Amino acid sequence: GLFVSRPGATRQTIQLIVGSLQWETMMLLARGAQDAGRRRGIHLQLYDAGGDFELDLDFLRRLPDTRADGAIIGSLHNRRFAEVLFELKTRGFPFVLVDELPEYLDVPAVGTDNYDAGARIGREIVRLGHRRIGFLGDLVAPTTRARLDGLRDAMADGGLVFDRALVVDLKEDENRLGDWSDRVRHCARELLGRADRPTAVFCSCDAVAAQVYPVCRDLGLRVPVDVSLVGFDGWSMCEVLDPPLATMRQPMREMGEAALEMLLGQLQQPRAGAARRTLASEWVSRASLGPCPPAEGKNHP
């Protein structure tokens, strides 16, 4: 059949760009935005570069030349990615950034308070008597650095000395979409193989934490008897790890819904300032986080 639009009717097309749908956070973001778009009669086109970082950046650069009215963009937490965002802003292309609230660029964005979430995790770890607390993550990402800052300040509030030597940077700067498993396991083995190893490790995300489990087994360390582990994001796999992983759950589906509403508001009022929304994360206590081993607590007052 032939379908025509009634006079004056418009159909908005929104691009939804995610780094990789293999990341559960991005999958939930996409679902949230698509559900919100379906309710509003908005057509969303989902773009996944399939793990090709350069292809992803190239597509982002070409957005103003497409027929899209705007875009929802999942953050890649990378300097080169930030440069592309600046190009889009300069060209006046409407978009909303998700999973980061950047201080370096005034753009519409929705995310969580990573500093506050990191501090909340830090307080939980300190409350259980841990004194030597490690951190494992990719410090090129502003969100990861904010989580580490929160941990450090929570330790200071508890009267503890923050040991910078127990912070391990994964240094995965160039390809944000690649397979980090070998690098994570190597770094975890170095951290947990130390004579003065930490009794608890805060991992920058659940995917990183999942790679630490086999390292613990290889080193003969029991979770959480010998070392406690904490993640971030709230992936569904956390529940099937042995023992289940304690984590901070991000409301990714709600972020996707909020991003669409923000983008529609931006399209209706192009001259309005860059809106920001901060959604609350949720602490999920599970068996991977336990009390500090008594002997360790006495050795490290």
Coordinates of C-alpha atoms in Angstrom, one line a residue:
G1 CA 0.0 0.0 0.0
L2 CA 0.9 3.7 -0.3
F3 CA 1.2 5.7 2.9
V4 CA 1.5 9.5 3.0
S5 CA 1.8 11.8 6.0
R6 CA -1.0 14.1 6.8
P7 CA -0.2 17.8 6.0
G8 CA 2.1 19.4 8.6
A9 CA 3.1 16.0 10.1
T10 CA 6.8 15.4 10.9
R11 CA 8.7 12.3 11.7
Q12 CA 11.8 12.7 13.8
T13 CA 14.7 10.3 13.4
I14 CA 17.1 9.9 16.2
Q15 CA 20.4 8.1 16.0
L16 CA 21.3 6.0 19.0
I17 CA 25.1 5.3 19.1
V18 CA 26.7 2.8 21.5
G19 CA 30.3 1.6 21.7
S20 CA 29.4 -2.0 21.8
L21 CA 26.2 -3.9 22.5
Q22 CA 28.3 -6.6 24.1
W23 CA 28.4 -4.2 27.1
E24 CA 25.3 -4.8 29.1
T25 CA 25.3 -1.1 30.1
M26 CA 24.9 0.0 26.5
M27 CA 22.3 -2.7 25.8
L28 CA 20.2 -1.4 28.7
L29 CA 20.7 2.2 27.5
A30 CA 19.5 1.3 24.1
R31 CA 16.4 -0.5 25.4
G32 CA 15.5 2.5 27.6
A33 CA 15.8 5.0 24.8
Q34 CA 13.9 2.7 22.3
D35 CA 11.1 2.1 24.8
A36 CA 10.7 5.9 25.4
G37 CA 10.9 6.6 21.7
R38 CA 8.2 4.0 20.9
R39 CA 5.8 5.6 23.4
R40 CA 6.4 9.0 21.7
G41 CA 6.3 7.8 18.1
I42 CA 9.9 8.6 17.6
H43 CA 12.0 6.5 15.2
L44 CA 15.4 5.5 16.6
Q45 CA 18.2 4.1 14.5
L46 CA 20.6 2.0 16.5
Y47 CA 24.2 2.1 15.5
D48 CA 26.8 -0.3 16.9
A49 CA 30.3 -0.3 15.4
G50 CA 30.8 -3.9 16.4
G51 CA 34.0 -3.2 18.4
D52 CA 35.7 -1.0 15.8
F53 CA 36.8 2.1 17.6
E54 CA 37.9 4.1 14.5
L55 CA 34.6 3.2 12.7
D56 CA 32.7 4.5 15.7
L57 CA 34.5 7.8 15.7
D58 CA 34.1 8.2 12.0
F59 CA 30.4 7.7 12.2
L60 CA 30.1 10.2 15.0
R61 CA 31.9 12.8 12.9
R62 CA 29.5 12.3 10.0
L63 CA 26.4 12.7 12.0
P64 CA 25.7 16.3 11.0
D65 CA 25.7 15.2 7.3
T66 CA 23.1 12.5 7.8
R67 CA 19.3 13.0 7.9
A68 CA 19.2 12.4 11.6
D69 CA 17.5 15.2 13.7
G70 CA 19.7 14.4 16.7
A71 CA 21.6 11.7 18.5
I72 CA 21.9 9.9 21.8
I73 CA 25.6 9.0 22.4
G74 CA 26.9 6.5 24.9
S75 CA 30.3 7.8 26.2
L76 CA 33.5 6.1 25.1
H77 CA 35.4 7.8 27.9
N78 CA 38.4 8.7 25.7
R79 CA 40.3 11.9 24.7
R80 CA 39.7 11.3 21.0
F81 CA 36.1 10.7 21.7
A82 CA 35.9 14.0 23.6
E83 CA 37.4 15.8 20.5
V84 CA 34.6 14.4 18.3
L85 CA 32.0 15.7 20.8
F86 CA 33.5 19.1 20.5
E87 CA 33.3 18.9 16.7
L88 CA 29.6 18.0 17.0
K89 CA 29.0 20.9 19.4
T90 CA 30.8 23.3 17.1
R91 CA 28.7 22.3 14.1
G92 CA 25.5 22.7 16.2
F93 CA 24.3 19.1 15.9
P94 CA 21.8 18.2 18.7
F95 CA 22.9 15.3 20.9
V96 CA 22.8 14.1 24.5
L97 CA 25.8 12.3 26.0
V98 CA 25.0 9.3 28.3
D99 CA 27.1 7.7 31.1
E100 CA 29.3 10.8 31.6
L101 CA 28.8 14.3 33.0
P102 CA 31.9 15.9 31.5
E103 CA 33.5 18.9 33.2
Y104 CA 35.6 19.6 30.1
L105 CA 32.7 20.3 27.8
D106 CA 29.3 22.0 28.2
V107 CA 27.0 19.6 26.5
P108 CA 23.6 18.0 27.4
A109 CA 24.3 14.9 29.4
V110 CA 22.8 12.3 31.7
G111 CA 24.7 10.1 34.1
T112 CA 25.4 9.2 37.7
D113 CA 27.5 10.9 40.4
N114 CA 30.5 8.6 40.1
Y115 CA 32.4 10.4 42.9
D116 CA 29.5 9.9 45.4
A117 CA 29.1 6.3 44.3
G118 CA 32.9 5.7 44.8
A119 CA 32.7 7.2 48.2
R120 CA 29.7 5.0 49.1
I121 CA 31.6 1.9 48.1
G122 CA 34.6 3.1 50.0
R123 CA 32.6 3.6 53.2
E124 CA 31.2 0.0 52.9
I125 CA 34.7 -1.4 52.5
V126 CA 36.1 0.6 55.4
R127 CA 33.1 -0.3 57.6
L128 CA 34.1 -3.9 57.3
G129 CA 37.6 -3.2 58.7
H130 CA 39.7 -3.2 55.6
R131 CA 42.8 -1.0 55.7
R132 CA 44.7 -1.9 52.6
I133 CA 42.3 -1.2 49.7
G134 CA 43.3 -1.6 46.1
F135 CA 41.8 -0.1 43.0
L136 CA 41.9 -1.6 39.5
G137 CA 40.7 0.4 36.5
D138 CA 41.3 2.4 33.3
L139 CA 42.2 5.9 34.7
V140 CA 42.0 7.6 31.3
A141 CA 38.2 7.6 31.9
P142 CA 36.9 10.6 33.9
T143 CA 34.2 8.4 35.4
T144 CA 36.8 5.9 36.7
R145 CA 39.0 8.7 38.2
A146 CA 35.9 10.1 39.9
R147 CA 35.2 6.7 41.5
L148 CA 38.8 6.5 42.7
D149 CA 38.6 10.0 44.1
G150 CA 35.5 9.0 46.1
L151 CA 37.2 5.9 47.4
R152 CA 40.3 7.9 48.5
D153 CA 38.2 10.5 50.3
A154 CA 36.1 7.9 52.1
M155 CA 39.3 6.3 53.4
A156 CA 40.5 9.7 54.5
D157 CA 37.2 10.3 56.3
G158 CA 37.7 7.0 58.1
G159 CA 41.2 8.0 59.3
L160 CA 43.0 5.7 56.8
V161 CA 46.1 6.4 54.8
F162 CA 45.5 6.0 51.0
D163 CA 48.3 3.9 49.5
R164 CA 48.8 5.0 45.9
A165 CA 50.9 2.0 45.2
L166 CA 47.7 -0.2 45.4
V167 CA 46.1 1.7 42.5
V168 CA 46.7 -0.1 39.1
D169 CA 45.9 1.8 35.9
L170 CA 44.9 -0.5 33.0
K171 CA 46.2 2.1 30.5
E172 CA 43.7 1.1 27.8
D173 CA 43.6 4.4 26.0
E174 CA 43.7 3.8 22.3
N175 CA 41.0 1.2 21.8
R176 CA 38.0 1.5 24.2
L177 CA 36.2 -1.3 22.4
G178 CA 38.8 -4.0 22.4
D179 CA 39.2 -7.1 24.6
W180 CA 40.9 -6.2 27.8
S181 CA 40.8 -9.6 29.5
D182 CA 44.5 -10.4 29.2
R183 CA 45.5 -6.9 30.4
V184 CA 43.2 -7.0 33.4
R185 CA 44.4 -10.5 34.5
H186 CA 48.0 -9.4 34.2
C187 CA 47.5 -6.3 36.3
A188 CA 45.4 -8.2 38.8
R189 CA 48.1 -10.8 39.2
E190 CA 50.7 -8.2 39.9
L191 CA 48.5 -6.4 42.5
L192 CA 47.3 -9.6 44.3
G193 CA 50.7 -11.3 44.0
R194 CA 52.4 -8.7 46.2
A195 CA 53.6 -9.6 49.7
D196 CA 51.6 -6.7 51.0
R197 CA 48.6 -7.3 48.8
P198 CA 45.3 -5.5 49.5
T199 CA 42.6 -7.2 51.5
A200 CA 39.9 -5.6 49.3
V201 CA 39.9 -4.5 45.6
F202 CA 37.5 -2.0 44.1
C203 CA 37.3 -2.7 40.4
S204 CA 36.3 0.2 38.1
C205 CA 33.5 -2.0 36.5
D206 CA 31.9 -5.4 36.8
A207 CA 33.6 -6.6 33.6
V208 CA 37.0 -5.9 35.1
A209 CA 36.0 -7.6 38.4
A210 CA 34.9 -10.7 36.6
Q211 CA 38.4 -11.2 35.3
V212 CA 39.9 -11.0 38.8
Y213 CA 38.1 -14.1 40.0
P214 CA 40.2 -16.6 38.0
V215 CA 43.3 -14.7 39.1
C216 CA 42.3 -15.2 42.7
R217 CA 41.8 -18.9 42.2
D218 CA 45.2 -19.2 40.4
L219 CA 46.9 -17.5 43.4
G220 CA 45.0 -19.6 46.0
L221 CA 43.1 -16.7 47.3
R222 CA 39.5 -17.2 48.4
V223 CA 36.8 -14.5 47.8
P224 CA 36.0 -12.9 50.2
V225 CA 37.9 -14.9 52.9
D226 CA 41.3 -13.7 51.7
V227 CA 40.4 -10.8 49.5
S228 CA 37.1 -9.0 48.9
L229 CA 36.0 -7.8 45.5
V230 CA 33.7 -4.9 44.5
G231 CA 32.5 -3.9 41.0
F232 CA 30.5 -1.1 39.4
D233 CA 27.6 -1.0 36.9
G234 CA 25.3 -3.8 38.0
W235 CA 25.7 -6.3 35.2
S236 CA 23.4 -9.3 35.4
M237 CA 26.5 -11.6 35.4
C238 CA 27.3 -10.3 38.9
E239 CA 24.7 -12.7 40.3
V240 CA 26.2 -15.8 38.7
L241 CA 29.8 -15.2 39.7
D242 CA 31.0 -17.4 42.6
P243 CA 30.6 -15.8 45.1
P244 CA 28.1 -13.2 43.7
L245 CA 29.8 -9.8 43.1
A246 CA 28.9 -6.7 45.3
T247 CA 28.5 -3.7 43.0
M248 CA 27.0 -0.3 42.4
R249 CA 24.1 -0.5 40.0
Q250 CA 23.8 2.3 37.4
P251 CA 20.2 3.0 36.1
M252 CA 21.2 2.6 32.5
R253 CA 17.7 2.0 31.2
E254 CA 16.4 5.1 33.0
M255 CA 19.4 7.0 31.5
G256 CA 18.3 6.1 28.0
E257 CA 14.7 7.2 28.7
A258 CA 15.9 10.5 30.2
A259 CA 18.3 11.1 27.3
L260 CA 15.5 10.9 24.8
E261 CA 13.3 13.3 26.7
M262 CA 16.3 15.7 27.0
L263 CA 17.0 15.5 23.3
L264 CA 13.4 16.1 22.3
G265 CA 13.4 19.2 24.6
Q266 CA 16.6 20.3 22.9
L267 CA 15.1 20.0 19.4
Q268 CA 12.0 22.0 20.5
Q269 CA 14.2 24.8 22.1
P270 CA 17.5 24.8 20.3
R271 CA 18.7 28.0 22.1
A272 CA 18.2 26.6 25.6
G273 CA 21.3 25.9 27.7
A274 CA 22.9 22.5 27.9
A275 CA 20.7 20.5 30.4
R276 CA 22.2 17.9 32.8
R277 CA 20.6 15.1 34.7
T278 CA 22.1 13.1 37.5
L279 CA 20.4 9.8 38.3
A280 CA 20.9 7.9 41.6
S281 CA 22.9 4.7 41.6
E282 CA 22.1 1.8 43.9
W283 CA 24.5 -0.1 46.2
V284 CA 24.0 -3.9 45.9
S285 CA 25.6 -5.8 48.7
R286 CA 26.7 -9.4 47.9
A287 CA 28.9 -12.1 49.2
S288 CA 32.2 -11.0 47.4
L289 CA 32.6 -8.3 50.0
G290 CA 33.3 -9.5 53.5
P291 CA 35.1 -8.5 56.7
C292 CA 38.8 -7.9 56.6
P293 CA 40.8 -11.0 57.6
P294 CA 41.6 -10.6 61.4
A295 CA 45.4 -11.1 61.0
E296 CA 45.5 -8.4 58.2
G297 CA 43.5 -6.0 60.3
K298 CA 46.0 -6.3 63.2
N299 CA 49.0 -6.0 60.9
H300 CA 47.7 -2.8 59.3
P301 CA 46.1 -0.6 61.9

